[in-house]
PDB file of C-alpha atoms and ligand atoms in Angstrom:
ATOM      1  CA  MET A 223     236.463  -8.799 213.212  1.00  0.00           C
ATOM      2  CA  GLU A 224     238.315  -7.289 216.152  1.00  0.00           C
ATOM      3  CA  PRO A 225     236.109  -7.273 219.261  1.00  0.00           C
ATOM      4  CA  ALA A 226     236.959  -3.567 219.822  1.00  0.00           C
ATOM      5  CA  VAL A 227     235.932  -2.712 216.324  1.00  0.00           C
ATOM      6  CA  ALA A 228     232.750  -4.814 216.630  1.00  0.00           C
ATOM      7  CA  ARG A 229     231.855  -3.024 219.884  1.00  0.00           C
ATOM      8  CA  ALA A 230     232.363   0.418 218.534  1.00  0.00           C
ATOM      9  CA  ARG A 231     230.209  -0.468 215.523  1.00  0.00           C
ATOM     10  CA  LEU A 232     227.445  -1.919 217.658  1.00  0.00           C
ATOM     11  CA  GLU A 233     227.326   0.974 220.053  1.00  0.00           C
ATOM     12  CA  GLU A 234     227.196   3.384 217.121  1.00  0.00           C
ATOM     13  CA  LEU A 235     224.272   1.297 215.712  1.00  0.00           C
ATOM     14  CA  LEU A 236     222.492   1.442 219.054  1.00  0.00           C
ATOM     15  CA  ALA A 237     222.887   5.196 219.132  1.00  0.00           C
ATOM     16  CA  GLU A 238     221.421   5.452 215.657  1.00  0.00           C
ATOM     17  CA  LEU A 239     218.462   3.258 216.666  1.00  0.00           C
ATOM     18  CA  ASP A 240     217.920   5.439 219.697  1.00  0.00           C
ATOM     19  CA  ALA A 241     217.799   8.452 217.420  1.00  0.00           C
ATOM     20  CA  SER A 242     215.318   6.536 215.247  1.00  0.00           C
ATOM     21  CA  VAL A 243     213.010   5.944 218.267  1.00  0.00           C
ATOM     22  CA  ALA A 244     213.156   9.656 218.986  1.00  0.00           C
ATOM     23  CA  VAL A 245     212.294  10.507 215.384  1.00  0.00           C
ATOM     24  CA  VAL A 246     209.325   8.062 215.342  1.00  0.00           C
ATOM     25  CA  ARG A 247     208.104   9.344 218.775  1.00  0.00           C
ATOM     26  CA  SER A 248     208.245  12.951 217.501  1.00  0.00           C
ATOM     27  CA  GLY A 249     205.927  11.968 214.584  1.00  0.00           C
ATOM     28  CA  GLY A 250     208.593  11.416 211.910  1.00  0.00           C
ATOM     29  CA  GLY A 251     209.567  14.180 209.611  1.00  0.00           C
ATOM     30  CA  GLY A 252     213.297  13.543 209.798  1.00  0.00           C
ATOM     31  CA  ASP A 253     214.961  11.351 207.274  1.00  0.00           C
ATOM     32  CA  SER A 254     216.590   8.514 209.274  1.00  0.00           C
ATOM     33  CA  GLY A 255     217.687   6.254 206.532  1.00  0.00           C
ATOM     34  CA  GLU A 256     216.230   2.906 207.727  1.00  0.00           C
ATOM     35  CA  LEU A 257     212.849   4.162 208.543  1.00  0.00           C
ATOM     36  CA  SER A 258     212.411   6.080 205.368  1.00  0.00           C
ATOM     37  CA  THR A 259     211.822   2.747 203.719  1.00  0.00           C
ATOM     38  CA  LEU A 260     208.735   2.198 205.925  1.00  0.00           C
ATOM     39  CA  ASP A 261     206.300   3.839 203.516  1.00  0.00           C
ATOM     40  CA  GLN A 262     205.743   6.977 205.424  1.00  0.00           C
ATOM     41  CA  HIS A 263     203.111   9.202 203.850  1.00  0.00           C
ATOM     42  CA  PRO A 264     202.690  12.826 204.686  1.00  0.00           C
ATOM     43  CA  ALA A 265     200.153  13.043 207.556  1.00  0.00           C
ATOM     44  CA  ASP A 266     196.584  13.513 206.425  1.00  0.00           C
ATOM     45  CA  SER A 267     194.262  15.266 208.766  1.00  0.00           C
ATOM     46  CA  GLY A 268     191.933  12.724 210.364  1.00  0.00           C
ATOM     47  CA  ALA A 269     194.425   9.887 209.880  1.00  0.00           C
ATOM     48  CA  ASN A 270     195.729  10.045 213.352  1.00  0.00           C
ATOM     49  CA  LEU A 271     194.728   6.585 214.309  1.00  0.00           C
ATOM     50  CA  VAL A 272     196.441   5.027 211.280  1.00  0.00           C
ATOM     51  CA  ASP A 273     199.592   7.210 212.056  1.00  0.00           C
ATOM     52  CA  ALA A 274     199.600   5.846 215.600  1.00  0.00           C
ATOM     53  CA  ASP A 275     199.477   2.256 214.337  1.00  0.00           C
ATOM     54  CA  ARG A 276     202.217   2.910 211.859  1.00  0.00           C
ATOM     55  CA  GLU A 277     204.230   4.612 214.609  1.00  0.00           C
ATOM     56  CA  GLU A 278     203.836   1.598 216.874  1.00  0.00           C
ATOM     57  CA  ALA A 279     204.829  -0.719 214.098  1.00  0.00           C
ATOM     58  CA  ALA A 280     207.934   1.305 213.328  1.00  0.00           C
ATOM     59  CA  LEU A 281     208.856   1.397 217.000  1.00  0.00           C
ATOM     60  CA  GLU A 282     208.491  -2.303 217.239  1.00  0.00           C
ATOM     61  CA  ILE A 283     210.910  -2.862 214.325  1.00  0.00           C
ATOM     62  CA  VAL A 284     213.457  -0.522 215.868  1.00  0.00           C
ATOM     63  CA  ARG A 285     213.147  -2.169 219.327  1.00  0.00           C
ATOM     64  CA  ALA A 286     213.671  -5.634 217.828  1.00  0.00           C
ATOM     65  CA  GLN A 287     216.741  -4.348 216.165  1.00  0.00           C
ATOM     66  CA  GLN A 288     218.010  -2.838 219.386  1.00  0.00           C
ATOM     67  CA  GLU A 289     217.493  -6.123 221.024  1.00  0.00           C
ATOM     68  CA  ARG A 290     219.616  -7.877 218.462  1.00  0.00           C
ATOM     69  CA  VAL A 291     222.334  -5.280 218.779  1.00  0.00           C
ATOM     70  CA  ARG A 292     222.408  -5.656 222.593  1.00  0.00           C
ATOM     71  CA  ASP A 293     222.590  -9.397 222.170  1.00  0.00           C
ATOM     72  CA  ALA A 294     225.520  -8.894 219.863  1.00  0.00           C
ATOM     73  CA  LEU A 295     227.250  -6.686 222.420  1.00  0.00           C
ATOM     74  CA  ALA A 296     226.717  -9.394 225.015  1.00  0.00           C
ATOM     75  CA  ARG A 297     228.468 -11.858 222.630  1.00  0.00           C
ATOM     76  CA  VAL A 298     231.335  -9.435 222.280  1.00  0.00           C
ATOM     77  CA  ASP A 299     231.646  -9.448 226.143  1.00  0.00           C
ATOM     78  CA  ALA A 300     231.371 -13.295 226.132  1.00  0.00           C
ATOM     79  CA  GLY A 301     234.061 -13.524 223.478  1.00  0.00           C
ATOM     80  CA  SER A 302     231.757 -15.361 221.027  1.00  0.00           C
ATOM     81  CA  TYR A 303     231.014 -12.437 218.770  1.00  0.00           C
ATOM     82  CA  GLY A 304     231.055 -13.209 215.033  1.00  0.00           C
ATOM     83  CA  LYS A 305     230.384 -16.913 215.504  1.00  0.00           C
ATOM     84  CA  CYS A 306     227.131 -18.236 214.340  1.00  0.00           C
ATOM     85  CA  ILE A 307     224.950 -19.111 217.293  1.00  0.00           C
ATOM     86  CA  ASP A 308     223.655 -22.166 215.543  1.00  0.00           C
ATOM     87  CA  CYS A 309     226.601 -23.858 213.779  1.00  0.00           C
ATOM     88  CA  GLY A 310     229.360 -22.001 215.523  1.00  0.00           C
ATOM     89  CA  ARG A 311     231.114 -21.163 212.353  1.00  0.00           C
ATOM     90  CA  GLU A 312     233.064 -17.880 212.132  1.00  0.00           C
ATOM     91  CA  GLN A 313     231.104 -15.351 210.128  1.00  0.00           C
ATOM     92  CA  PRO A 314     233.002 -13.575 207.395  1.00  0.00           C
ATOM     93  CA  ASP A 315     233.905  -9.929 207.994  1.00  0.00           C
ATOM     94  CA  GLU A 316     231.976  -8.886 204.899  1.00  0.00           C
ATOM     95  CA  ARG A 317     228.718 -10.023 206.531  1.00  0.00           C
ATOM     96  CA  LEU A 318     229.544  -8.430 209.788  1.00  0.00           C
ATOM     97  CA  GLU A 319     230.355  -5.165 207.985  1.00  0.00           C
ATOM     98  CA  VAL A 320     226.841  -5.130 206.541  1.00  0.00           C
ATOM     99  CA  ARG A 321     225.148  -6.588 209.614  1.00  0.00           C
ATOM    100  CA  PRO A 322     227.238  -6.133 212.663  1.00  0.00           C
ATOM    101  CA  GLU A 323     224.428  -7.560 214.814  1.00  0.00           C
ATOM    102  CA  ALA A 324     224.119 -10.740 212.730  1.00  0.00           C
ATOM    103  CA  GLU A 325     223.863 -13.701 215.075  1.00  0.00           C
ATOM    104  CA  ARG A 326     223.737 -16.482 212.400  1.00  0.00           C
ATOM    105  CA  CYS A 327     225.682 -17.178 209.258  1.00  0.00           C
ATOM    106  CA  VAL A 328     223.866 -16.745 206.066  1.00  0.00           C
ATOM    107  CA  ASP A 329     223.026 -20.413 205.686  1.00  0.00           C
ATOM    108  CA  CYS A 330     221.571 -20.791 209.204  1.00  0.00           C
ATOM    109  CA  GLN A 331     219.698 -17.461 208.899  1.00  0.00           C
ATOM    110  CA  GLN A 332     218.125 -18.712 205.633  1.00  0.00           C
ATOM    111  CA  ARG A 333     217.086 -21.941 207.370  1.00  0.00           C
ATOM    112  CA  VAL A 334     215.535 -20.080 210.232  1.00  0.00           C
ATOM    113  CA  GLU A 335     213.671 -17.742 207.937  1.00  0.00           C
ATOM    114  CA  ALA A 336     212.403 -20.580 205.773  1.00  0.00           C
ATOM    115  CA  THR A 337     210.769 -22.289 208.780  1.00  0.00           C
ATOM    116  CA  ARG A 338     209.003 -19.175 209.895  1.00  0.00           C
TER     117      ARG A 338
HETATM  118 ZN1   ZN B 773     225.548 -21.087 210.954  1.00  0.00          ZN
END
């Protein structure tokens, strides 16, 4: 993938994540794609504590994702974007299309996740 294309996609992703943070902070309500999969129930009265916990968990996921996107941008700058950080193999465009922030190839990612 062209570095310029990768950078544009990553910056777009970062902006989307920023928007997600704003949505979570404002107490949800908006449909932000990714976050709608996080099992958000309509707010019950008296469930504020649980909501705060859920909000914190959601923010943590978004922040971790932002971190990965920033790392990927740093790799664009360093000229190593698209290469697996473990085995150095060039990742296929199809994978980067789906996960522009991917730092490992599918094989290495599975290995990392298996040892978790
Ligand atoms: Zn690899």
